[in-house]
Amino acid sequence: MPGGGGFEHAKARPGFRSPSALLPVGPPVSVCGDLRARGVRGAETLLGPGAHRWIPVKEVAMGQPERGLELQRVIASATDKPHVILLWGHPDPDAIGAAMAHKRLCERLGASATIAHVLPVSRAENRALIKLLNVPLMRVSEPSDLEKFGYLALVDASASETSIRVPESLKLLTVVDHHRPLQPPKAEFVDIRHDVCSTCTIYADYAERGLAPFGAGGNDDSPVATAMFFGIQTDTDDFAIATQADLRAAAYLKPFCDAETLSRVGRRTLTAEAMDAVGRALNDLEVIRDFAIAGVGRVSANNRDAIPMAADFILRREDIDTALVYGIVEDRIDGSLRTRRPSVDPAAFMQAAFGDDSEGRPYGGGRADMGGFRIPLGMLAESDDDALLWRLVRETVYKRVARVVPELEKKLDTRSRAD
């Protein structure tokens, strides 16, 4: 936003970062085209006639080659007990793709692995991805559901799902993620790369460097490659914010993908409930300079992604650079933040606004241009007075966000008088 009157002036407060933290990337184009058209520097590539992969001429800097060898060693030394890959939150394409990649590695190295999740898959295209690729997911709800496993693997997260207690007997073995952790995870293998936008990018790097490369041995790697490609595509906003490493990973995976499946899962649809929720967000919209906040009321767990959809939609308004949308999902407050301003750090914003729970676990987190939070309602969830509950939720969220955007406190006073 031009001039000094926008949200930019707040960047010295918690939740803001230097604009230089983001890598500039040109407009999205097909990754199978000339990468130079994307402004990618530091790598020259050749795509031979009929080739099934990109042939590197000059390496794109990305992690250390020995990381894949170390992951191989750790998994291969833990084949005595089954592994569980426990997904955090509502499973999204990057987490699903990375989990499939990790399961594939485990199976190639002689370890049994199961992909598990606690919260439901809440987006239509994610459910379509799971159905079309026949992704083997196990829903768990109690600690006893995890007792048969000996090793825990985390992908696209550095801490285990907060809504389930992990048995003490379950050893955290590996962590692979691209989000910046608030606390270093204690696992035998940790690979967290902040310079990529997708966890699937990291697994593609392992494969390209020789750890169970795709297409080797006549194996059908199409389902895993397709899920990973879609994970990268989704987490880079259709490659609009992709780094050089993300583009390289997508180019490596593309020849192994099922083009028809990619086309089908890419058709993003809205349920009637989600569309209604977006409408409620627009009616509830509060704007302070180029920051917007809105509530959607109560939404079902299956349509929880109406909240980030509403944030994405609000961000399209020309005078808004950062949007936060929240609602009630089952027994918690659920919220999403979206931003296109480089000076806003979603992870720091979430931490400054919502902090940690009684056990020191953060209520929220984020990455380059998006973040989210979940706050349990506790006994308030049993309230039969939805109107009163919603006023309490709004007051809670406004007061927390006012830690970063102080002007929101005045808006809360105005709303309270109106109610």
Short mmCIF file of C-alpha atoms in Angstrom, two decimals:
data_model
loop_
_atom_site.label_atom_id
_atom_site.label_comp_id
_atom_site.label_asym_id
_atom_site.label_seq_id
_atom_site.Cartn_x
_atom_site.Cartn_y
_atom_site.Cartn_z
CA MET A 1 0.00 0.00 0.00
CA PRO A 2 1.58 3.32 -0.99
CA GLY A 3 2.36 5.97 1.57
CA GLY A 4 2.89 5.63 5.30
CA GLY A 5 -0.72 5.37 6.43
CA GLY A 6 -1.21 1.64 5.81
CA PHE A 7 -0.59 -1.45 7.88
CA GLU A 8 3.10 -1.16 6.99
CA HIS A 9 3.89 1.19 9.86
CA ALA A 10 3.22 -1.60 12.33
CA LYS A 11 6.06 -3.80 11.11
CA ALA A 12 8.28 -2.95 14.09
CA ARG A 13 5.76 -4.63 16.41
CA PRO A 14 5.66 -8.39 17.04
CA GLY A 15 4.33 -10.28 14.05
CA PHE A 16 6.18 -8.33 11.38
CA ARG A 17 9.41 -8.96 9.52
CA SER A 18 11.70 -7.34 7.02
CA PRO A 19 10.39 -7.48 3.42
CA SER A 20 13.75 -8.94 2.38
CA ALA A 21 12.72 -12.26 3.95
CA LEU A 22 10.75 -13.25 0.84
CA LEU A 23 12.28 -14.44 -2.43
CA PRO A 24 10.76 -12.56 -5.39
CA VAL A 25 9.26 -14.92 -7.96
CA GLY A 26 7.62 -14.02 -11.25
CA PRO A 27 4.05 -14.84 -12.36
CA PRO A 28 3.03 -18.53 -12.35
CA VAL A 29 3.64 -20.53 -15.53
CA SER A 30 3.83 -24.24 -16.25
CA VAL A 31 6.77 -25.86 -14.50
CA CYS A 32 7.33 -27.93 -17.62
CA GLY A 33 8.17 -24.79 -19.56
CA ASP A 34 11.46 -22.96 -19.56
CA LEU A 35 12.34 -22.23 -15.92
CA ARG A 36 14.21 -19.18 -17.09
CA ALA A 37 10.84 -17.63 -17.94
CA ARG A 38 10.17 -17.71 -14.20
CA GLY A 39 13.28 -15.67 -13.49
CA VAL A 40 14.94 -18.68 -11.87
CA ARG A 41 18.66 -18.01 -11.54
CA GLY A 42 21.49 -20.24 -10.36
CA ALA A 43 20.38 -23.30 -12.30
CA GLU A 44 20.55 -24.31 -15.94
CA THR A 45 18.58 -27.38 -16.96
CA LEU A 46 18.25 -29.58 -20.02
CA LEU A 47 15.13 -31.55 -20.84
CA GLY A 48 16.15 -34.24 -23.27
CA PRO A 49 13.76 -35.63 -25.92
CA GLY A 50 11.43 -38.09 -24.27
CA ALA A 51 13.20 -37.64 -20.95
CA HIS A 52 11.42 -38.63 -17.79
CA ARG A 53 13.20 -36.18 -15.49
CA TRP A 54 15.10 -32.92 -15.46
CA ILE A 55 18.82 -33.41 -15.93
CA PRO A 56 20.74 -31.05 -13.63
CA VAL A 57 23.67 -29.22 -15.22
CA LYS A 58 24.25 -26.88 -12.31
CA GLU A 59 22.82 -27.74 -8.87
CA VAL A 60 20.26 -25.47 -7.28
CA ALA A 61 21.39 -24.88 -3.70
CA MET A 62 19.05 -26.84 -1.48
CA GLY A 63 19.93 -28.54 1.78
CA GLN A 64 22.76 -31.06 2.12
CA PRO A 65 23.04 -34.27 0.08
CA GLU A 66 23.78 -36.33 3.21
CA ARG A 67 20.37 -35.57 4.73
CA GLY A 68 18.74 -38.23 2.56
CA LEU A 69 21.41 -40.76 3.51
CA GLU A 70 20.86 -40.00 7.19
CA LEU A 71 17.08 -40.43 6.82
CA GLN A 72 17.69 -43.75 5.09
CA ARG A 73 19.94 -44.89 7.96
CA VAL A 74 17.42 -43.88 10.65
CA ILE A 75 14.44 -45.60 9.00
CA ALA A 76 16.42 -48.73 8.08
CA SER A 77 17.56 -49.11 11.71
CA ALA A 78 13.96 -48.98 12.99
CA THR A 79 12.21 -51.85 11.24
CA ASP A 80 11.43 -53.86 14.39
CA LYS A 81 8.16 -52.00 15.11
CA PRO A 82 5.52 -50.38 12.87
CA HIS A 83 5.69 -46.64 12.13
CA VAL A 84 2.79 -44.18 12.24
CA ILE A 85 2.86 -40.95 10.23
CA LEU A 86 0.53 -38.74 12.26
CA LEU A 87 -0.80 -35.71 10.37
CA TRP A 88 -1.33 -32.41 12.18
CA GLY A 89 -4.69 -30.63 11.98
CA HIS A 90 -7.02 -31.13 9.03
CA PRO A 91 -4.94 -33.02 6.42
CA ASP A 92 -3.97 -30.78 3.50
CA PRO A 93 -2.34 -31.69 0.16
CA ASP A 94 1.24 -30.96 1.27
CA ALA A 95 0.86 -33.09 4.39
CA ILE A 96 -0.88 -35.89 2.47
CA GLY A 97 1.74 -35.90 -0.30
CA ALA A 98 4.64 -35.82 2.16
CA ALA A 99 3.06 -38.62 4.22
CA MET A 100 2.70 -40.77 1.11
CA ALA A 101 6.34 -40.06 0.23
CA HIS A 102 7.47 -41.02 3.74
CA LYS A 103 5.36 -44.20 3.72
CA ARG A 104 6.90 -45.10 0.36
CA LEU A 105 10.40 -44.66 1.81
CA CYS A 106 9.57 -46.79 4.85
CA GLU A 107 8.24 -49.61 2.69
CA ARG A 108 11.28 -49.52 0.38
CA LEU A 109 13.51 -49.80 3.46
CA GLY A 110 11.60 -52.67 5.05
CA ALA A 111 9.56 -50.77 7.64
CA SER A 112 5.78 -50.96 8.01
CA ALA A 113 4.11 -47.51 8.02
CA THR A 114 0.55 -46.21 8.43
CA ILE A 115 -0.72 -42.68 7.72
CA ALA A 116 -3.06 -41.48 10.49
CA HIS A 117 -5.01 -38.32 11.24
CA VAL A 118 -7.24 -37.05 14.05
CA LEU A 119 -9.23 -34.22 12.50
CA PRO A 120 -11.37 -34.81 9.38
CA VAL A 121 -10.31 -33.99 5.83
CA SER A 122 -12.30 -30.81 5.38
CA ARG A 123 -11.83 -29.61 1.81
CA ALA A 124 -13.60 -31.07 -1.22
CA GLU A 125 -10.50 -31.24 -3.43
CA ASN A 126 -8.52 -32.88 -0.61
CA ARG A 127 -11.19 -35.56 -0.24
CA ALA A 128 -11.13 -35.99 -4.02
CA LEU A 129 -7.34 -36.38 -3.93
CA ILE A 130 -7.62 -39.12 -1.32
CA LYS A 131 -10.37 -40.92 -3.24
CA LEU A 132 -8.79 -40.70 -6.70
CA LEU A 133 -5.34 -41.79 -5.51
CA ASN A 134 -6.71 -44.33 -3.03
CA VAL A 135 -4.65 -42.80 -0.21
CA PRO A 136 -4.57 -45.18 2.79
CA LEU A 137 -5.57 -43.02 5.78
CA MET A 138 -6.50 -44.22 9.27
CA ARG A 139 -8.63 -41.98 11.50
CA VAL A 140 -7.62 -42.09 15.17
CA SER A 141 -9.35 -40.53 18.16
CA GLU A 142 -7.90 -42.13 21.31
CA PRO A 143 -4.33 -42.69 22.55
CA SER A 144 -5.08 -46.42 22.52
CA ASP A 145 -5.38 -46.21 18.71
CA LEU A 146 -1.66 -45.43 18.58
CA GLU A 147 -0.41 -48.01 21.07
CA LYS A 148 0.30 -50.66 18.42
CA PHE A 149 2.93 -48.43 16.80
CA GLY A 150 6.53 -48.10 17.94
CA TYR A 151 7.78 -45.10 15.95
CA LEU A 152 6.24 -41.71 15.18
CA ALA A 153 7.00 -39.73 12.03
CA LEU A 154 5.91 -36.11 11.57
CA VAL A 155 5.63 -34.48 8.16
CA ASP A 156 4.63 -30.87 7.45
CA ALA A 157 4.70 -30.31 11.22
CA SER A 158 7.32 -30.34 13.97
CA ALA A 159 4.95 -31.12 16.85
CA SER A 160 2.34 -33.85 17.16
CA GLU A 161 -1.40 -33.17 16.86
CA THR A 162 -2.57 -31.41 20.03
CA SER A 163 -6.05 -32.94 20.16
CA ILE A 164 -4.75 -36.42 20.99
CA ARG A 165 -2.31 -37.56 23.67
CA VAL A 166 0.56 -39.50 22.14
CA PRO A 167 1.49 -42.62 24.17
CA GLU A 168 4.85 -42.35 25.95
CA SER A 169 5.88 -45.63 24.33
CA LEU A 170 5.67 -44.04 20.87
CA LYS A 171 9.14 -42.77 19.96
CA LEU A 172 9.41 -39.64 17.82
CA LEU A 173 11.78 -40.87 15.12
CA THR A 174 11.69 -38.36 12.24
CA VAL A 175 10.54 -34.79 11.57
CA VAL A 176 10.49 -33.31 8.05
CA ASP A 177 8.92 -29.88 7.68
CA HIS A 178 9.23 -26.44 6.09
CA HIS A 179 7.63 -24.38 8.88
CA ARG A 180 9.77 -22.57 11.41
CA PRO A 181 9.31 -24.36 14.78
CA LEU A 182 8.93 -22.41 17.99
CA GLN A 183 10.86 -25.14 19.80
CA PRO A 184 13.43 -27.53 18.26
CA PRO A 185 11.83 -30.98 17.94
CA LYS A 186 13.51 -33.86 19.76
CA ALA A 187 13.73 -36.62 17.19
CA GLU A 188 16.49 -38.87 15.91
CA PHE A 189 16.20 -37.26 12.47
CA VAL A 190 15.14 -33.65 11.86
CA ASP A 191 15.14 -31.87 8.50
CA ILE A 192 13.43 -28.47 8.61
CA ARG A 193 14.05 -26.16 5.65
CA HIS A 194 12.74 -22.61 5.81
CA ASP A 195 13.81 -21.79 2.25
CA VAL A 196 11.11 -23.92 0.60
CA CYS A 197 7.32 -23.55 0.57
CA SER A 198 6.41 -27.22 0.69
CA THR A 199 7.40 -30.33 2.62
CA CYS A 200 6.87 -32.35 -0.56
CA THR A 201 9.73 -30.35 -2.07
CA ILE A 202 12.08 -31.84 0.55
CA TYR A 203 10.98 -35.41 -0.20
CA ALA A 204 11.39 -34.79 -3.94
CA ASP A 205 14.93 -33.60 -3.20
CA TYR A 206 15.69 -36.86 -1.39
CA ALA A 207 14.47 -38.84 -4.39
CA GLU A 208 16.34 -36.78 -6.96
CA ARG A 209 19.53 -37.17 -4.95
CA GLY A 210 19.19 -40.96 -5.05
CA LEU A 211 17.03 -42.02 -2.09
CA ALA A 212 14.42 -44.29 -3.73
CA PRO A 213 14.35 -42.30 -7.00
CA PHE A 214 11.05 -42.23 -8.85
CA GLY A 215 10.69 -44.60 -11.78
CA ALA A 216 13.46 -46.91 -10.57
CA GLY A 217 12.94 -50.67 -10.59
CA GLY A 218 9.78 -50.50 -12.66
CA ASN A 219 7.70 -49.32 -9.70
CA ASP A 220 4.48 -47.39 -10.29
CA ASP A 221 5.17 -44.15 -8.44
CA SER A 222 2.36 -42.22 -10.11
CA PRO A 223 0.02 -41.90 -7.07
CA VAL A 224 2.80 -40.64 -4.78
CA ALA A 225 4.27 -38.29 -7.39
CA THR A 226 0.81 -36.89 -8.19
CA ALA A 227 0.04 -36.24 -4.52
CA MET A 228 3.44 -34.61 -3.99
CA PHE A 229 3.11 -32.39 -7.06
CA PHE A 230 -0.34 -31.26 -5.92
CA GLY A 231 1.09 -30.58 -2.47
CA ILE A 232 3.75 -28.30 -3.93
CA GLN A 233 1.24 -26.62 -6.24
CA THR A 234 -1.14 -25.94 -3.35
CA ASP A 235 1.43 -24.68 -0.84
CA THR A 236 2.98 -22.35 -3.41
CA ASP A 237 -0.38 -20.86 -4.44
CA ASP A 238 -0.20 -22.44 -7.91
CA PHE A 239 3.56 -21.70 -8.03
CA ALA A 240 3.05 -17.94 -7.54
CA ILE A 241 5.37 -17.92 -4.48
CA ALA A 242 7.47 -20.95 -5.42
CA THR A 243 11.19 -20.85 -4.70
CA GLN A 244 13.79 -22.25 -7.07
CA ALA A 245 13.83 -25.47 -5.04
CA ASP A 246 10.03 -25.83 -5.25
CA LEU A 247 10.11 -25.40 -9.02
CA ARG A 248 12.92 -27.89 -9.37
CA ALA A 249 11.03 -30.45 -7.26
CA ALA A 250 7.83 -29.96 -9.27
CA ALA A 251 9.75 -30.36 -12.52
CA TYR A 252 11.29 -33.59 -11.23
CA LEU A 253 7.91 -35.03 -10.21
CA LYS A 254 5.84 -33.91 -13.22
CA PRO A 255 6.82 -36.74 -15.63
CA PHE A 256 5.63 -39.32 -13.10
CA CYS A 257 2.25 -37.66 -12.38
CA ASP A 258 -1.20 -38.71 -13.55
CA ALA A 259 -2.26 -35.66 -15.57
CA GLU A 260 -5.96 -36.53 -15.50
CA THR A 261 -6.00 -36.84 -11.71
CA LEU A 262 -4.16 -33.54 -11.32
CA SER A 263 -6.75 -31.87 -13.53
CA ARG A 264 -9.66 -33.32 -11.55
CA VAL A 265 -8.39 -32.46 -8.07
CA GLY A 266 -7.45 -28.98 -9.27
CA ARG A 267 -11.10 -28.08 -9.88
CA ARG A 268 -11.79 -26.40 -6.58
CA THR A 269 -15.41 -26.37 -5.53
CA LEU A 270 -17.43 -24.81 -2.71
CA THR A 271 -20.15 -26.55 -0.73
CA ALA A 272 -23.32 -24.59 0.01
CA GLU A 273 -22.31 -24.32 3.67
CA ALA A 274 -18.88 -22.98 2.77
CA MET A 275 -20.40 -20.41 0.43
CA ASP A 276 -22.78 -19.28 3.18
CA ALA A 277 -19.83 -18.95 5.57
CA VAL A 278 -17.95 -16.74 3.10
CA GLY A 279 -21.06 -14.56 2.87
CA ARG A 280 -21.22 -14.24 6.66
CA ALA A 281 -17.56 -13.23 6.73
CA LEU A 282 -18.23 -10.42 4.25
CA ASN A 283 -21.15 -9.18 6.37
CA ASP A 284 -18.99 -9.24 9.52
CA LEU A 285 -15.96 -7.60 7.90
CA GLU A 286 -14.03 -5.02 9.94
CA VAL A 287 -11.23 -3.11 8.17
CA ILE A 288 -8.42 -1.12 9.77
CA ARG A 289 -6.33 0.50 7.03
CA ASP A 290 -5.15 -2.57 5.06
CA PHE A 291 -5.90 -5.17 7.77
CA ALA A 292 -9.25 -7.00 7.80
CA ILE A 293 -10.86 -9.28 10.37
CA ALA A 294 -14.12 -11.20 10.02
CA GLY A 295 -16.08 -13.95 11.76
CA VAL A 296 -18.08 -16.69 10.04
CA GLY A 297 -19.97 -18.01 13.05
CA ARG A 298 -20.28 -21.77 13.45
CA VAL A 299 -19.22 -24.15 10.65
CA SER A 300 -19.11 -27.95 10.59
CA ALA A 301 -15.79 -29.81 10.80
CA ASN A 302 -16.24 -31.09 7.24
CA ASN A 303 -16.45 -27.50 6.00
CA ARG A 304 -13.79 -26.02 8.26
CA ASP A 305 -11.86 -24.88 5.18
CA ALA A 306 -14.58 -22.28 4.58
CA ILE A 307 -12.55 -20.19 7.05
CA PRO A 308 -9.31 -20.01 5.00
CA MET A 309 -11.41 -19.75 1.81
CA ALA A 310 -13.06 -16.64 3.23
CA ALA A 311 -9.66 -15.20 4.17
CA ASP A 312 -8.38 -15.84 0.64
CA PHE A 313 -11.46 -14.18 -0.85
CA ILE A 314 -11.24 -11.09 1.39
CA LEU A 315 -7.55 -10.70 0.52
CA ARG A 316 -8.57 -10.14 -3.11
CA ARG A 317 -10.00 -6.73 -2.16
CA GLU A 318 -7.62 -4.11 -3.52
CA ASP A 319 -7.19 -2.13 -0.28
CA ILE A 320 -6.55 -5.15 1.98
CA ASP A 321 -3.12 -6.72 2.44
CA THR A 322 -3.76 -8.95 5.47
CA ALA A 323 -6.95 -10.79 6.43
CA LEU A 324 -7.84 -12.84 9.51
CA VAL A 325 -11.03 -14.92 9.55
CA TYR A 326 -12.27 -17.00 12.48
CA GLY A 327 -15.21 -19.18 13.44
CA ILE A 328 -16.44 -21.92 15.77
CA VAL A 329 -15.66 -25.48 14.69
CA GLU A 330 -16.97 -28.16 17.05
CA ASP A 331 -15.46 -27.33 20.47
CA ARG A 332 -12.88 -24.74 19.46
CA ILE A 333 -12.24 -21.36 17.87
CA ASP A 334 -10.58 -21.91 14.50
CA GLY A 335 -8.96 -19.13 12.50
CA SER A 336 -6.84 -18.42 9.42
CA LEU A 337 -4.62 -15.52 8.44
CA ARG A 338 -3.63 -14.60 4.90
CA THR A 339 -1.25 -11.85 3.83
CA ARG A 340 0.46 -10.53 0.74
CA ARG A 341 2.60 -8.00 2.63
CA PRO A 342 6.23 -9.16 2.99
CA SER A 343 6.61 -7.35 6.32
CA VAL A 344 3.96 -9.52 7.99
CA ASP A 345 5.28 -12.77 9.47
CA PRO A 346 2.23 -15.01 10.07
CA ALA A 347 4.03 -17.27 12.56
CA ALA A 348 5.19 -14.31 14.68
CA PHE A 349 1.75 -12.67 14.34
CA MET A 350 0.04 -15.82 15.66
CA GLN A 351 2.50 -16.14 18.54
CA ALA A 352 2.22 -12.47 19.54
CA ALA A 353 -1.58 -12.54 19.40
CA PHE A 354 -2.47 -15.96 20.82
CA GLY A 355 0.62 -17.23 22.66
CA ASP A 356 0.84 -20.72 24.16
CA ASP A 357 -1.46 -23.04 26.09
CA SER A 358 -0.85 -24.22 29.66
CA GLU A 359 1.58 -26.88 28.42
CA GLY A 360 3.65 -24.41 26.41
CA ARG A 361 2.25 -25.45 23.02
CA PRO A 362 1.46 -22.58 20.63
CA TYR A 363 -2.17 -21.94 19.76
CA GLY A 364 -1.16 -20.90 16.26
CA GLY A 365 1.54 -21.06 13.62
CA GLY A 366 2.30 -19.99 10.07
CA ARG A 367 4.59 -19.78 7.07
CA ALA A 368 5.45 -17.26 4.37
CA ASP A 369 2.00 -15.87 3.57
CA MET A 370 -0.49 -17.72 5.77
CA GLY A 371 -1.13 -18.81 9.32
CA GLY A 372 -3.77 -20.33 11.55
CA PHE A 373 -4.83 -20.84 15.14
CA ARG A 374 -7.04 -23.13 17.24
CA ILE A 375 -8.25 -22.27 20.75
CA PRO A 376 -10.32 -24.81 22.74
CA LEU A 377 -13.62 -23.47 24.05
CA GLY A 378 -13.59 -25.75 27.08
CA MET A 379 -16.84 -25.75 29.03
CA LEU A 380 -18.15 -22.84 26.93
CA ALA A 381 -18.68 -25.35 24.11
CA GLU A 382 -21.62 -26.77 26.10
CA SER A 383 -23.51 -23.45 25.94
CA ASP A 384 -26.99 -23.56 24.39
CA ASP A 385 -26.98 -19.81 23.78
CA ASP A 386 -25.24 -19.49 20.40
CA ALA A 387 -25.61 -15.70 20.30
CA LEU A 388 -23.95 -15.25 23.69
CA LEU A 389 -21.22 -17.77 22.82
CA TRP A 390 -20.46 -15.93 19.58
CA ARG A 391 -20.15 -12.60 21.40
CA LEU A 392 -17.66 -14.18 23.81
CA VAL A 393 -15.70 -15.70 20.92
CA ARG A 394 -15.57 -12.39 19.06
CA GLU A 395 -14.45 -10.55 22.19
CA THR A 396 -11.71 -13.13 22.82
CA VAL A 397 -10.37 -12.98 19.27
CA TYR A 398 -10.52 -9.17 19.05
CA LYS A 399 -8.68 -8.75 22.36
CA ARG A 400 -5.97 -11.19 21.33
CA VAL A 401 -5.47 -9.70 17.87
CA ALA A 402 -5.44 -6.20 19.41
CA ARG A 403 -2.05 -7.15 20.88
CA VAL A 404 -0.72 -6.78 17.33
CA VAL A 405 -3.31 -4.36 15.91
CA PRO A 406 -4.14 -2.05 18.86
CA GLU A 407 -6.82 -0.11 16.98
CA LEU A 408 -8.99 -3.23 17.08
CA GLU A 409 -9.73 -2.57 20.76
CA LYS A 410 -11.81 0.49 19.78
CA LYS A 411 -13.70 -1.56 17.20
CA LEU A 412 -14.56 -4.09 19.91
CA ASP A 413 -16.01 -1.35 22.11
CA THR A 414 -18.18 -0.18 19.21
CA ARG A 415 -19.37 -3.72 18.49
CA SER A 416 -20.14 -4.38 22.17
CA ARG A 417 -22.36 -1.30 22.34
CA ALA A 418 -24.12 -2.36 19.13
CA ASP A 419 -24.82 -5.83 20.56
#
